[in-house]
Short mmCIF file of C-alpha atoms in Angstrom, two decimals:
data_model
loop_
_atom_site.label_atom_id
_atom_site.label_comp_id
_atom_site.label_asym_id
_atom_site.label_seq_id
_atom_site.Cartn_x
_atom_site.Cartn_y
_atom_site.Cartn_z
CA MET A 145 -140.88 149.25 -29.58
CA ARG A 146 -139.19 147.36 -31.81
CA THR A 147 -139.44 148.35 -35.72
CA ALA A 148 -138.56 146.76 -38.55
CA TYR A 149 -138.36 148.39 -42.02
CA SER A 150 -138.39 146.84 -45.49
CA VAL A 151 -135.50 146.26 -47.47
CA GLU A 152 -136.25 149.00 -50.31
CA THR A 153 -137.27 152.09 -47.40
CA VAL A 154 -133.67 150.69 -45.81
CA ARG A 155 -131.97 151.33 -48.98
CA ALA A 156 -133.54 154.85 -49.79
CA ALA A 157 -132.52 156.25 -46.14
CA GLU A 158 -129.18 154.82 -47.00
CA ARG A 159 -128.86 156.75 -50.43
CA ASP A 160 -129.76 159.78 -48.22
CA LEU A 161 -127.19 159.47 -45.47
CA MET A 162 -124.75 158.36 -47.69
CA ALA A 163 -125.09 161.69 -49.77
CA ARG A 164 -124.35 164.13 -46.67
CA LEU A 165 -121.04 161.62 -45.44
CA PRO A 166 -117.78 161.44 -47.28
CA GLU A 167 -117.59 158.25 -49.25
CA GLY A 168 -117.16 154.62 -47.40
CA ALA A 169 -118.03 156.51 -43.90
CA LEU A 170 -121.19 154.41 -43.54
CA MET A 171 -119.50 151.28 -44.52
CA ARG A 172 -116.85 152.38 -42.20
CA ARG A 173 -119.46 153.33 -39.22
CA ALA A 174 -121.33 150.09 -39.47
CA ALA A 175 -117.65 147.86 -39.54
CA ALA A 176 -117.04 149.29 -36.12
CA GLY A 177 -120.44 148.42 -34.12
CA LEU A 178 -119.65 144.63 -36.19
CA ALA A 179 -116.53 144.47 -35.24
CA ALA A 180 -117.26 145.59 -31.31
CA VAL A 181 -119.66 143.03 -31.29
CA CYS A 182 -117.50 140.49 -32.34
CA ALA A 183 -114.70 141.47 -30.47
CA GLU A 184 -117.23 141.28 -27.59
CA LEU A 185 -118.11 137.40 -28.61
CA LEU A 186 -114.27 136.45 -28.82
CA GLY A 187 -113.72 137.65 -25.00
CA ARG A 188 -116.28 135.87 -23.81
CA GLY A 189 -115.51 132.71 -25.33
CA ARG A 190 -111.67 132.84 -25.10
CA GLY A 191 -111.00 135.94 -22.64
CA ARG A 192 -109.45 138.16 -25.54
CA VAL A 193 -109.46 138.61 -29.00
CA TYR A 194 -105.67 138.54 -29.07
CA GLY A 195 -104.53 135.22 -30.53
CA SER A 196 -108.26 134.07 -32.03
CA ARG A 197 -109.02 132.68 -34.93
CA VAL A 198 -111.85 134.60 -37.48
CA VAL A 199 -113.32 133.65 -40.52
CA LEU A 200 -114.65 135.91 -42.73
CA LEU A 201 -117.36 134.50 -44.89
CA VAL A 202 -117.30 137.16 -47.99
CA GLY A 203 -119.69 137.67 -50.96
CA SER A 204 -119.44 140.33 -53.89
CA GLY A 205 -121.94 143.01 -51.97
CA ASP A 206 -121.43 145.52 -49.26
CA ASN A 207 -122.12 142.94 -46.74
CA GLY A 208 -118.97 141.87 -47.74
CA GLY A 209 -117.41 144.74 -47.13
CA ASP A 210 -119.04 145.28 -43.93
CA ALA A 211 -116.87 141.75 -42.97
CA LEU A 212 -113.27 143.00 -44.22
CA TYR A 213 -113.14 146.21 -43.02
CA ALA A 214 -114.43 144.26 -39.16
CA GLY A 215 -111.63 141.70 -39.51
CA ALA A 216 -109.02 144.08 -40.05
CA ARG A 217 -110.08 145.70 -36.98
CA LEU A 218 -109.69 142.55 -35.77
CA ALA A 219 -106.60 141.83 -37.39
CA ARG A 220 -105.06 145.28 -35.76
CA ARG A 221 -106.06 143.50 -32.07
CA GLY A 222 -104.34 140.79 -33.22
CA ALA A 223 -106.95 138.05 -34.08
CA GLY A 224 -105.57 135.96 -37.24
CA VAL A 225 -108.43 136.32 -40.01
CA THR A 226 -108.80 134.44 -43.21
CA ALA A 227 -111.36 136.01 -45.73
CA VAL A 228 -112.84 133.09 -47.81
CA LEU A 229 -113.83 135.09 -51.33
CA LEU A 230 -116.67 133.21 -52.84
CA ALA A 231 -116.31 135.84 -55.90
CA PRO A 232 -113.08 137.06 -55.39
CA GLU A 233 -112.72 139.58 -58.79
CA ARG A 234 -116.23 140.96 -57.24
CA ALA A 235 -114.78 141.68 -53.28
CA HIS A 236 -114.47 144.70 -52.16
CA ALA A 237 -111.76 146.75 -53.44
CA ALA A 238 -111.37 149.12 -50.36
CA GLY A 239 -112.36 145.91 -47.63
CA LEU A 240 -109.74 143.91 -49.19
CA ALA A 241 -107.26 146.50 -49.08
CA ALA A 242 -107.58 147.34 -45.85
CA LEU A 243 -108.11 143.88 -44.43
CA ARG A 244 -104.68 143.23 -45.80
CA ARG A 245 -102.70 145.98 -44.54
CA ALA A 246 -104.30 144.93 -41.42
CA GLY A 247 -102.40 141.13 -41.61
CA GLY A 248 -105.23 139.69 -43.00
CA ARG A 249 -105.08 136.46 -45.11
CA THR A 250 -107.58 135.57 -47.77
CA VAL A 251 -108.53 132.23 -49.75
CA GLU A 252 -110.46 132.22 -53.06
CA ILE A 253 -113.04 130.08 -53.94
CA THR A 254 -112.68 129.70 -58.22
CA GLY A 255 -115.16 126.92 -58.50
CA PRO A 256 -118.06 127.15 -60.86
CA ASP A 257 -120.67 127.90 -57.83
CA THR A 258 -119.28 131.55 -57.22
CA GLY A 259 -121.89 133.16 -60.42
CA THR A 260 -123.89 135.89 -59.30
CA GLY A 261 -127.40 136.03 -57.56
CA PRO A 262 -130.70 137.31 -58.77
CA GLY A 263 -131.42 140.07 -56.49
CA PRO A 264 -129.22 143.51 -55.66
CA ASP A 265 -128.25 144.08 -52.12
CA THR A 266 -127.21 147.56 -50.77
CA GLY A 267 -125.92 146.11 -47.33
CA THR A 268 -124.71 149.49 -45.77
CA GLY A 269 -124.36 151.25 -49.30
CA PRO A 270 -126.09 151.43 -52.31
CA GLY A 271 -124.11 149.42 -54.66
CA PRO A 272 -125.53 145.88 -56.25
CA ASP A 273 -124.74 142.84 -54.89
CA THR A 274 -123.92 140.49 -57.51
CA GLY A 275 -125.12 137.34 -55.07
CA THR A 276 -122.49 134.24 -54.68
CA GLY A 277 -124.74 133.06 -52.52
CA LEU A 278 -127.90 132.63 -54.63
CA GLY A 279 -129.07 130.90 -57.47
CA PRO A 280 -128.49 127.60 -59.56
CA ALA A 281 -125.45 127.01 -60.11
CA VAL A 282 -123.18 123.75 -61.52
CA GLY A 283 -120.45 122.29 -59.66
CA THR A 284 -118.46 119.66 -59.83
CA GLY A 285 -115.99 119.04 -57.20
CA PRO A 286 -114.55 121.65 -54.54
CA ASP A 287 -111.64 123.13 -55.64
CA ALA A 288 -108.79 123.83 -53.71
CA GLY A 289 -109.73 126.93 -52.03
CA THR A 290 -112.86 125.36 -50.99
CA VAL A 291 -110.86 122.88 -49.24
CA ALA A 292 -108.78 125.11 -47.21
CA ALA A 293 -111.87 127.22 -46.50
CA LEU A 294 -113.23 124.56 -45.29
CA ALA A 295 -110.30 123.64 -43.04
CA ALA A 296 -109.83 127.60 -41.77
CA VAL A 297 -113.98 127.32 -40.47
CA ARG A 298 -113.24 123.86 -38.95
CA ARG A 299 -110.46 125.61 -36.74
CA ALA A 300 -112.57 129.04 -36.27
CA ASP A 301 -113.07 130.41 -33.44
CA LEU A 302 -116.09 133.32 -34.74
CA VAL A 303 -117.01 132.86 -38.27
CA VAL A 304 -118.71 136.16 -39.79
CA ASP A 305 -121.08 135.81 -42.86
CA GLY A 306 -121.28 138.37 -44.70
CA ILE A 307 -121.96 136.20 -48.50
CA VAL A 308 -125.32 137.86 -49.05
CA GLY A 309 -127.04 140.74 -47.92
CA ILE A 310 -130.22 142.18 -47.75
CA GLY A 311 -131.46 141.95 -51.44
CA GLY A 312 -130.96 138.35 -51.44
CA THR A 313 -133.88 136.03 -52.47
CA GLY A 314 -133.48 132.27 -52.64
CA GLY A 315 -131.35 129.58 -50.51
CA LEU A 316 -127.32 129.81 -50.43
CA ARG A 317 -125.89 128.29 -53.96
CA PRO A 318 -123.93 125.09 -53.77
CA ALA A 319 -120.62 126.77 -53.48
CA ALA A 320 -121.96 128.41 -49.89
CA VAL A 321 -123.68 125.17 -48.52
CA PRO A 322 -120.78 123.34 -47.10
CA LEU A 323 -119.39 126.84 -45.61
CA ALA A 324 -122.10 127.21 -43.83
CA GLU A 325 -122.65 123.74 -42.70
CA ALA A 326 -118.97 123.60 -42.12
CA ALA A 327 -119.58 126.79 -39.52
CA GLU A 328 -122.95 125.32 -38.11
CA ARG A 329 -120.91 121.96 -36.65
CA SER A 330 -117.37 123.63 -36.39
CA GLY A 331 -118.15 124.98 -32.65
CA ALA A 332 -117.40 128.53 -33.87
CA ALA A 333 -119.02 131.31 -32.96
CA VAL A 334 -121.31 132.39 -36.34
CA VAL A 335 -122.00 135.78 -36.77
CA ALA A 336 -124.24 137.22 -39.36
CA VAL A 337 -123.64 140.65 -41.24
CA ASP A 338 -127.19 142.07 -40.59
CA LEU A 339 -129.19 139.40 -42.25
CA PRO A 340 -128.41 135.76 -42.10
CA SER A 341 -127.21 134.56 -45.91
CA GLY A 342 -130.02 132.98 -47.74
CA VAL A 343 -132.81 134.11 -45.69
CA ASP A 344 -135.41 136.54 -47.16
CA ALA A 345 -135.14 140.11 -45.32
CA ASP A 346 -138.88 141.40 -45.97
CA THR A 347 -140.84 138.21 -45.50
CA GLY A 348 -138.62 136.28 -43.16
CA GLU A 349 -139.42 133.03 -45.93
CA VAL A 350 -136.13 130.97 -46.19
CA ARG A 351 -136.59 129.20 -49.82
CA GLY A 352 -133.40 127.06 -49.71
CA THR A 353 -130.27 126.59 -47.52
CA ALA A 354 -129.82 129.57 -45.26
CA LEU A 355 -126.84 129.59 -42.51
CA ARG A 356 -127.75 129.46 -39.16
CA ALA A 357 -126.22 132.49 -36.46
CA ASP A 358 -125.83 132.23 -33.07
CA LEU A 359 -126.25 136.44 -33.24
CA THR A 360 -126.90 138.35 -36.46
CA VAL A 361 -125.48 142.21 -35.90
CA THR A 362 -128.33 144.48 -38.16
CA PHE A 363 -127.40 148.14 -39.16
CA GLY A 364 -129.98 151.00 -38.99
CA THR A 365 -133.54 149.41 -38.07
CA HIS A 366 -134.21 145.88 -38.10
CA LYS A 367 -135.76 143.98 -40.96
CA PRO A 368 -138.95 142.23 -41.55
CA GLY A 369 -137.48 138.76 -41.38
CA LEU A 370 -135.09 139.15 -38.26
CA LEU A 371 -138.57 139.01 -36.56
CA VAL A 372 -140.20 136.82 -38.15
CA ASP A 373 -140.43 132.78 -38.55
CA PRO A 374 -139.21 130.49 -39.84
CA ALA A 375 -136.41 133.45 -40.83
CA ARG A 376 -136.16 134.64 -37.44
CA GLU A 377 -135.04 130.97 -35.95
CA TYR A 378 -131.83 130.92 -38.15
CA ALA A 379 -130.60 134.96 -36.41
CA GLY A 380 -130.03 133.85 -33.18
CA SER A 381 -130.17 137.13 -31.22
CA VAL A 382 -130.31 139.90 -32.99
CA ARG A 383 -127.79 143.08 -32.14
CA LEU A 384 -128.88 146.64 -33.47
CA VAL A 385 -125.77 148.85 -34.20
CA GLY A 386 -127.18 152.85 -34.95
CA ILE A 387 -125.72 154.32 -37.93
CA GLY A 388 -127.78 157.12 -38.37
CA LEU A 389 -130.62 156.27 -40.66
CA ASP A 390 -132.95 158.66 -40.76
CA LEU A 391 -136.47 156.21 -41.21
CA PRO A 392 -140.38 157.13 -41.76
CA ALA A 393 -142.60 157.53 -39.20
CA VAL A 394 -144.30 154.04 -40.01
CA PRO A 395 -142.55 150.23 -40.12
CA GLU A 396 -143.38 147.58 -42.30
CA LEU A 397 -143.53 145.61 -38.98
CA GLU A 398 -143.58 146.46 -35.14
CA ALA A 399 -142.48 144.60 -31.78
CA LEU A 400 -144.14 146.05 -28.57
CA GLN A 401 -142.63 145.67 -25.24
CA HIS A 402 -142.96 146.29 -22.00
CA ALA A 403 -143.74 149.72 -21.76
CA ASP A 404 -145.69 150.10 -24.82
CA VAL A 405 -147.77 147.04 -23.65
CA ALA A 406 -148.03 148.94 -19.99
CA ARG A 407 -149.64 152.36 -21.51
CA LEU A 408 -152.16 149.38 -23.35
CA LEU A 409 -153.63 147.82 -20.40
CA PRO A 410 -156.79 148.91 -18.94
CA VAL A 411 -156.51 150.33 -15.11
CA PRO A 412 -159.53 150.79 -13.44
CA GLY A 413 -160.44 154.41 -11.72
CA ALA A 414 -162.20 155.72 -8.71
CA GLU A 415 -165.20 155.26 -10.62
CA SER A 416 -164.83 151.62 -12.21
CA ASP A 417 -167.96 149.57 -11.34
CA LYS A 418 -168.01 145.66 -13.03
CA TYR A 419 -169.89 147.10 -15.96
CA ARG A 420 -168.14 150.85 -16.94
CA ARG A 421 -164.81 147.94 -16.49
CA GLY A 422 -166.68 146.09 -19.49
CA VAL A 423 -168.24 142.85 -19.92
CA VAL A 424 -166.80 139.89 -22.10
CA GLY A 425 -169.48 137.96 -23.05
CA ILE A 426 -167.78 133.90 -23.98
CA ALA A 427 -170.00 131.38 -26.36
CA ALA A 428 -167.68 128.47 -26.05
CA GLY A 429 -167.77 124.65 -25.23
CA SER A 430 -169.86 122.17 -26.21
CA ALA A 431 -170.61 118.68 -24.70
CA ARG A 432 -168.06 117.27 -25.77
CA TYR A 433 -165.58 119.69 -24.94
CA PRO A 434 -166.76 121.71 -21.70
CA GLY A 435 -163.10 122.41 -21.11
CA ALA A 436 -162.76 125.04 -23.66
CA ALA A 437 -165.35 126.68 -21.77
CA VAL A 438 -163.59 127.13 -18.54
CA LEU A 439 -159.92 127.85 -20.11
CA ALA A 440 -161.53 130.61 -22.35
CA VAL A 441 -163.68 132.00 -19.28
CA ALA A 442 -160.00 131.61 -17.34
CA GLY A 443 -158.06 134.40 -19.35
CA ALA A 444 -161.15 136.01 -19.50
CA LEU A 445 -161.21 136.69 -15.78
CA ARG A 446 -158.23 138.19 -16.22
CA GLY A 447 -158.26 139.73 -18.84
CA GLY A 448 -159.30 143.36 -17.41
CA ALA A 449 -162.87 143.21 -18.34
CA GLY A 450 -165.61 143.30 -14.99
CA ALA A 451 -167.54 141.02 -15.39
CA VAL A 452 -167.51 137.90 -17.82
CA ARG A 453 -170.85 136.16 -18.72
CA TYR A 454 -171.00 132.34 -19.89
CA ALA A 455 -173.98 131.57 -22.81
CA GLY A 456 -173.43 128.19 -24.03
CA PRO A 457 -174.15 124.00 -23.10
CA ALA A 458 -171.12 124.27 -20.22
CA GLY A 459 -172.49 126.03 -17.47
CA ARG A 460 -172.44 123.32 -14.79
CA ASP A 461 -168.48 123.02 -15.89
CA VAL A 462 -167.57 126.79 -15.48
CA ILE A 463 -169.67 127.49 -12.43
CA ALA A 464 -167.67 124.92 -11.05
CA ARG A 465 -164.81 126.67 -11.90
CA PHE A 466 -165.98 130.27 -11.48
CA PRO A 467 -168.47 130.75 -9.58
CA GLU A 468 -168.09 134.84 -10.18
CA THR A 469 -168.82 134.01 -14.14
CA LEU A 470 -172.40 134.88 -14.72
CA VAL A 471 -174.01 131.96 -16.38
CA SER A 472 -176.96 131.54 -19.12
CA ASP A 473 -177.91 128.57 -20.92
CA ARG A 474 -180.56 130.14 -23.29
CA GLY A 475 -177.81 131.46 -25.58
CA PRO A 476 -175.67 135.00 -26.29
CA LYS A 477 -179.01 136.78 -27.95
CA HIS A 478 -180.42 136.40 -24.50
CA ALA A 479 -177.15 136.42 -22.34
CA GLY A 480 -177.36 140.41 -21.27
CA ARG A 481 -176.18 143.28 -21.87
CA VAL A 482 -171.96 142.31 -23.18
CA GLN A 483 -168.75 145.23 -24.27
CA ALA A 484 -167.71 142.12 -26.86
CA TRP A 485 -168.00 138.71 -27.29
CA VAL A 486 -165.66 135.42 -27.98
CA VAL A 487 -167.16 132.65 -29.73
CA GLY A 488 -165.60 129.42 -31.31
CA PRO A 489 -163.58 127.66 -28.69
CA GLY A 490 -164.90 124.12 -28.28
CA ALA A 491 -168.27 125.01 -29.95
CA GLY A 492 -168.59 121.90 -31.58
CA ASP A 493 -170.91 122.25 -35.13
CA ASP A 494 -173.28 124.55 -33.95
CA ALA A 495 -173.01 127.41 -36.23
CA GLY A 496 -176.17 129.25 -34.19
CA PRO A 497 -174.20 131.23 -31.46
CA VAL A 498 -171.53 132.13 -34.23
CA ALA A 499 -174.30 133.86 -36.24
CA GLU A 500 -175.79 135.51 -33.36
CA VAL A 501 -172.41 136.69 -32.04
CA LEU A 502 -171.58 138.07 -35.39
CA ALA A 503 -174.98 139.90 -35.52
CA ALA A 504 -173.97 141.86 -32.48
CA ASP A 505 -172.81 145.02 -32.76
CA VAL A 506 -170.06 145.02 -30.48
CA PRO A 507 -166.46 143.67 -30.96
CA VAL A 508 -165.68 139.68 -31.58
CA LEU A 509 -163.30 137.53 -31.46
CA ILE A 510 -163.29 134.29 -33.47
CA ASP A 511 -161.47 131.57 -32.75
CA ALA A 512 -160.93 127.66 -33.10
CA ASP A 513 -164.76 126.23 -34.31
CA GLY A 514 -165.85 129.35 -35.11
CA LEU A 515 -163.55 130.01 -37.46
CA ARG A 516 -164.84 126.91 -39.63
CA LEU A 517 -169.04 128.07 -38.73
CA ALA A 518 -168.77 131.97 -38.79
CA ASP A 519 -170.11 132.85 -42.69
CA ALA A 520 -167.32 134.74 -44.43
CA SER A 521 -170.25 137.62 -45.97
CA ALA A 522 -171.14 138.32 -42.45
CA VAL A 523 -167.41 138.77 -41.18
CA ARG A 524 -166.89 141.14 -44.01
CA ALA A 525 -169.92 142.73 -43.24
CA ARG A 526 -169.77 143.88 -39.61
CA SER A 527 -168.81 147.36 -39.00
CA ALA A 528 -168.07 146.75 -35.27
CA PRO A 529 -164.32 145.49 -35.22
CA THR A 530 -163.67 141.81 -35.67
CA LEU A 531 -160.94 139.72 -34.51
CA LEU A 532 -159.48 136.44 -35.61
CA THR A 533 -157.25 133.98 -34.17
CA PRO A 534 -156.26 130.96 -36.05
CA HIS A 535 -153.28 128.78 -36.08
CA ALA A 536 -151.39 128.10 -39.01
CA GLY A 537 -153.52 125.08 -39.91
CA GLU A 538 -156.87 127.03 -39.25
CA ALA A 539 -155.42 130.36 -42.08
CA ALA A 540 -154.37 127.75 -44.02
CA ALA A 541 -158.12 126.13 -44.19
CA LEU A 542 -159.31 130.19 -44.46
CA LEU A 543 -157.08 130.57 -47.45
CA GLY A 544 -157.59 127.35 -49.14
CA VAL A 545 -153.55 126.70 -48.96
CA GLU A 546 -151.78 124.07 -47.18
CA ARG A 547 -150.63 124.66 -43.93
CA GLU A 548 -146.93 124.20 -44.87
CA GLU A 549 -147.52 127.36 -47.13
CA VAL A 550 -148.62 129.59 -44.35
CA GLU A 551 -145.93 128.56 -42.12
CA ALA A 552 -143.51 129.32 -44.07
CA GLY A 553 -145.01 132.64 -45.21
CA ARG A 554 -146.44 133.64 -42.36
CA LEU A 555 -146.36 137.26 -42.53
CA ALA A 556 -148.33 137.20 -46.07
CA ALA A 557 -150.08 135.03 -44.60
CA ALA A 558 -151.60 137.01 -41.89
CA ARG A 559 -152.01 140.45 -44.57
CA GLU A 560 -153.96 138.49 -46.74
CA LEU A 561 -156.50 137.21 -44.31
CA ALA A 562 -156.73 140.70 -42.94
CA GLY A 563 -157.78 142.09 -46.36
CA ARG A 564 -159.41 139.15 -47.43
CA TYR A 565 -162.05 139.48 -44.25
CA GLY A 566 -161.58 143.12 -43.54
CA ALA A 567 -160.78 142.11 -40.07
CA THR A 568 -158.01 142.05 -37.50
CA VAL A 569 -156.12 138.55 -37.47
CA LEU A 570 -153.84 136.67 -34.65
CA LEU A 571 -152.10 134.40 -36.63
CA LYS A 572 -151.05 131.98 -33.31
CA GLY A 573 -147.61 130.19 -33.79
CA SER A 574 -143.78 129.98 -33.14
CA THR A 575 -144.28 133.95 -34.09
CA THR A 576 -147.66 135.23 -33.56
CA LEU A 577 -148.63 138.28 -36.04
CA VAL A 578 -151.16 140.83 -35.83
CA ALA A 579 -151.94 142.63 -39.27
CA ASP A 580 -154.93 145.03 -39.58
CA PRO A 581 -157.09 145.48 -42.39
CA LYS A 582 -155.83 148.73 -43.12
CA ASP A 583 -151.74 147.35 -42.97
CA GLY A 584 -149.94 149.80 -45.58
CA ASP A 585 -152.23 152.82 -44.74
CA GLY A 586 -150.76 154.14 -41.40
CA THR A 587 -150.98 150.84 -39.86
CA ALA A 588 -147.32 148.12 -39.08
CA VAL A 589 -148.23 144.27 -38.89
CA ARG A 590 -147.17 143.56 -34.88
CA VAL A 591 -144.84 140.64 -33.87
CA ASN A 592 -145.07 139.66 -30.56
CA PRO A 593 -141.64 138.70 -28.77
CA THR A 594 -142.64 137.01 -25.88
CA GLY A 595 -143.49 133.72 -27.21
CA THR A 596 -142.21 130.24 -26.19
CA SER A 597 -142.25 126.37 -27.44
CA TRP A 598 -144.13 125.35 -23.93
CA LEU A 599 -147.50 127.31 -25.35
CA ALA A 600 -147.85 124.76 -27.32
CA THR A 601 -150.78 122.97 -25.81
CA ALA A 602 -153.82 122.09 -25.48
CA GLY A 603 -156.48 124.95 -24.66
CA SER A 604 -153.83 127.16 -24.66
CA GLY A 605 -155.16 129.12 -27.39
CA ASP A 606 -158.45 128.93 -25.61
CA VAL A 607 -156.89 131.35 -22.54
CA LEU A 608 -155.48 133.35 -25.58
CA SER A 609 -158.95 133.74 -27.25
CA GLY A 610 -160.88 135.07 -23.33
CA LEU A 611 -157.63 136.98 -22.88
CA ALA A 612 -158.36 139.34 -25.44
CA GLY A 613 -161.72 139.55 -25.42
CA SER A 614 -161.58 140.77 -22.06
CA LEU A 615 -159.26 143.36 -23.09
CA LEU A 616 -161.97 144.03 -26.03
CA ALA A 617 -164.39 144.61 -23.53
CA ALA A 618 -162.30 147.16 -21.70
CA GLY A 619 -162.39 149.30 -24.54
CA LEU A 620 -158.82 148.39 -26.93
CA PRO A 621 -158.98 148.54 -30.20
CA ALA A 622 -158.97 145.19 -32.15
CA ARG A 623 -155.55 145.08 -33.10
CA ASP A 624 -153.94 146.66 -29.51
CA ALA A 625 -156.05 144.23 -27.70
CA GLY A 626 -154.76 141.05 -29.50
CA SER A 627 -151.08 142.21 -29.32
CA ALA A 628 -151.45 143.30 -25.67
CA ALA A 629 -152.95 139.27 -25.00
CA ALA A 630 -150.15 137.78 -27.13
CA TYR A 631 -147.26 139.20 -25.18
CA LEU A 632 -149.17 138.66 -21.72
CA HIS A 633 -149.65 135.17 -23.03
CA GLY A 634 -146.49 134.74 -23.95
CA LEU A 635 -145.33 135.89 -20.62
CA ALA A 636 -147.69 133.60 -18.59
CA GLY A 637 -146.37 130.80 -20.70
CA ARG A 638 -142.31 131.63 -19.27
CA ARG A 639 -143.26 131.95 -16.08
CA ALA A 640 -145.71 129.24 -15.53
CA ALA A 641 -143.43 126.57 -17.43
CA HIS A 642 -139.91 127.74 -16.02
CA GLY A 643 -138.58 125.13 -18.56
CA ALA A 644 -140.92 122.24 -17.92
CA PRO A 645 -144.09 121.27 -19.36
CA VAL A 646 -147.50 123.47 -18.02
CA GLY A 647 -151.14 122.79 -18.80
CA ALA A 648 -152.97 125.59 -20.44
CA HIS A 649 -154.29 125.95 -16.69
CA ASP A 650 -151.00 126.80 -15.55
CA VAL A 651 -151.07 129.74 -18.21
CA ALA A 652 -154.17 131.39 -17.45
CA GLU A 653 -152.90 131.45 -13.87
CA ALA A 654 -149.68 133.23 -14.38
CA ILE A 655 -151.12 135.90 -16.15
CA PRO A 656 -151.71 138.50 -12.95
CA GLY A 657 -148.11 137.88 -12.61
CA ALA A 658 -147.47 138.28 -16.18
CA TRP A 659 -149.82 141.64 -16.04
CA ARG A 660 -147.75 143.15 -12.95
CA ASP A 661 -144.26 142.56 -14.75
CA VAL A 662 -145.44 144.15 -17.18
CA LEU A 663 -146.68 147.59 -15.07
CA ARG A 664 -143.51 146.88 -13.47
CA GLY A 665 -141.59 147.58 -16.72
#
């Protein structure tokens, strides 16, 4: 399992560790890991470090110090290293001296845009970061240093982003923007130190211009912004370098991996029958949207429950595709005993089935039209578990905000929804998040790492709902059912697509293969 911790937690752990280490040891430890990753990248691209051209974009905080020390190591191996100092008078003195002793050169940005930013940054040390990447500033034209820096970036084989660290908020300052744009256009590999400059470490938000990295080397632990979009898209691949931090047992965020999901998946025993394995009820579809019912049932049949009951107007379509389904047209109350319900996909405007399902004393998953039709007070009043599965637009409607606000702050939106409805929330999208109403009380938000953009296709969410509902019926808690379903769904999307467009039915058919992949590790 990958875990992520907040800036405050990381800072506290760094302070505790530095109190036990010689001065500067922690930064040199981080820089050694950073230099090793950079050397590996240069070896892939040029076949060697010697003769490579490396540019360090250096702010005034400890992330800049990490970059300088790493640059010194690369310079000693024969790389030509240039450090662009965005705040020359506040550059990390010991790191700068180490770089110069190793033969590195510096370029100073001396224009009016190099002032301080508002947030502290520890990077791998306790000191404040005075920015050089954040907040408003006024400038006229590029100074000579900027011109030289841009020329160095354009010629570089590798650019190291040490402008702003984990304490920064807001986008890059104007002085740093041309350097970030030049780095992205240069064709050089871009490596971010701990976090891409301009993204929010705690929330994953990007408020302004940020530097887009090919690879981020993060120290001690992942930060939430490295796992949550939109910031995740700026981080590229992420490499974790251990530096010996002692962190709390409960993180801010966690991402399951194969072994974690394998422990959650239900496996029938010798005494199992279809009823002991769980029965999931599907109340979905309508005369206008019968396909939603078929796809939800398709996901449910592959989700581990022993049987699927369908209650709704699309029974003929369901039974034609899946004759093993137990079909009723008398509504959820009269469908027979189930261990969990899925309600809402393709339901149209009929609120009756939603109300019936919410009154049942079993776990309930609410999706699609069901989210619009469900009475909020009835959801909050439920004693049995409830799992809401909105996409960004549906989440925005439930919260009374614009969709763009949800997409820009996905972590905050998922937490807000879970708290407001007293339900577990699976927020679908480029980063799927599972938030529990107990978040912060011994429970971390989960982020799904397996998604693919090919899953952005009609009916894909219906398959996910059926799959998660089946896991609920098999006995998984709502948080585990949502997390495992999202993980399998993402893997199934990848297997089905292989880089080409797929339909939702292809994703459903790929679930057993994804399940086997997980169990095989």
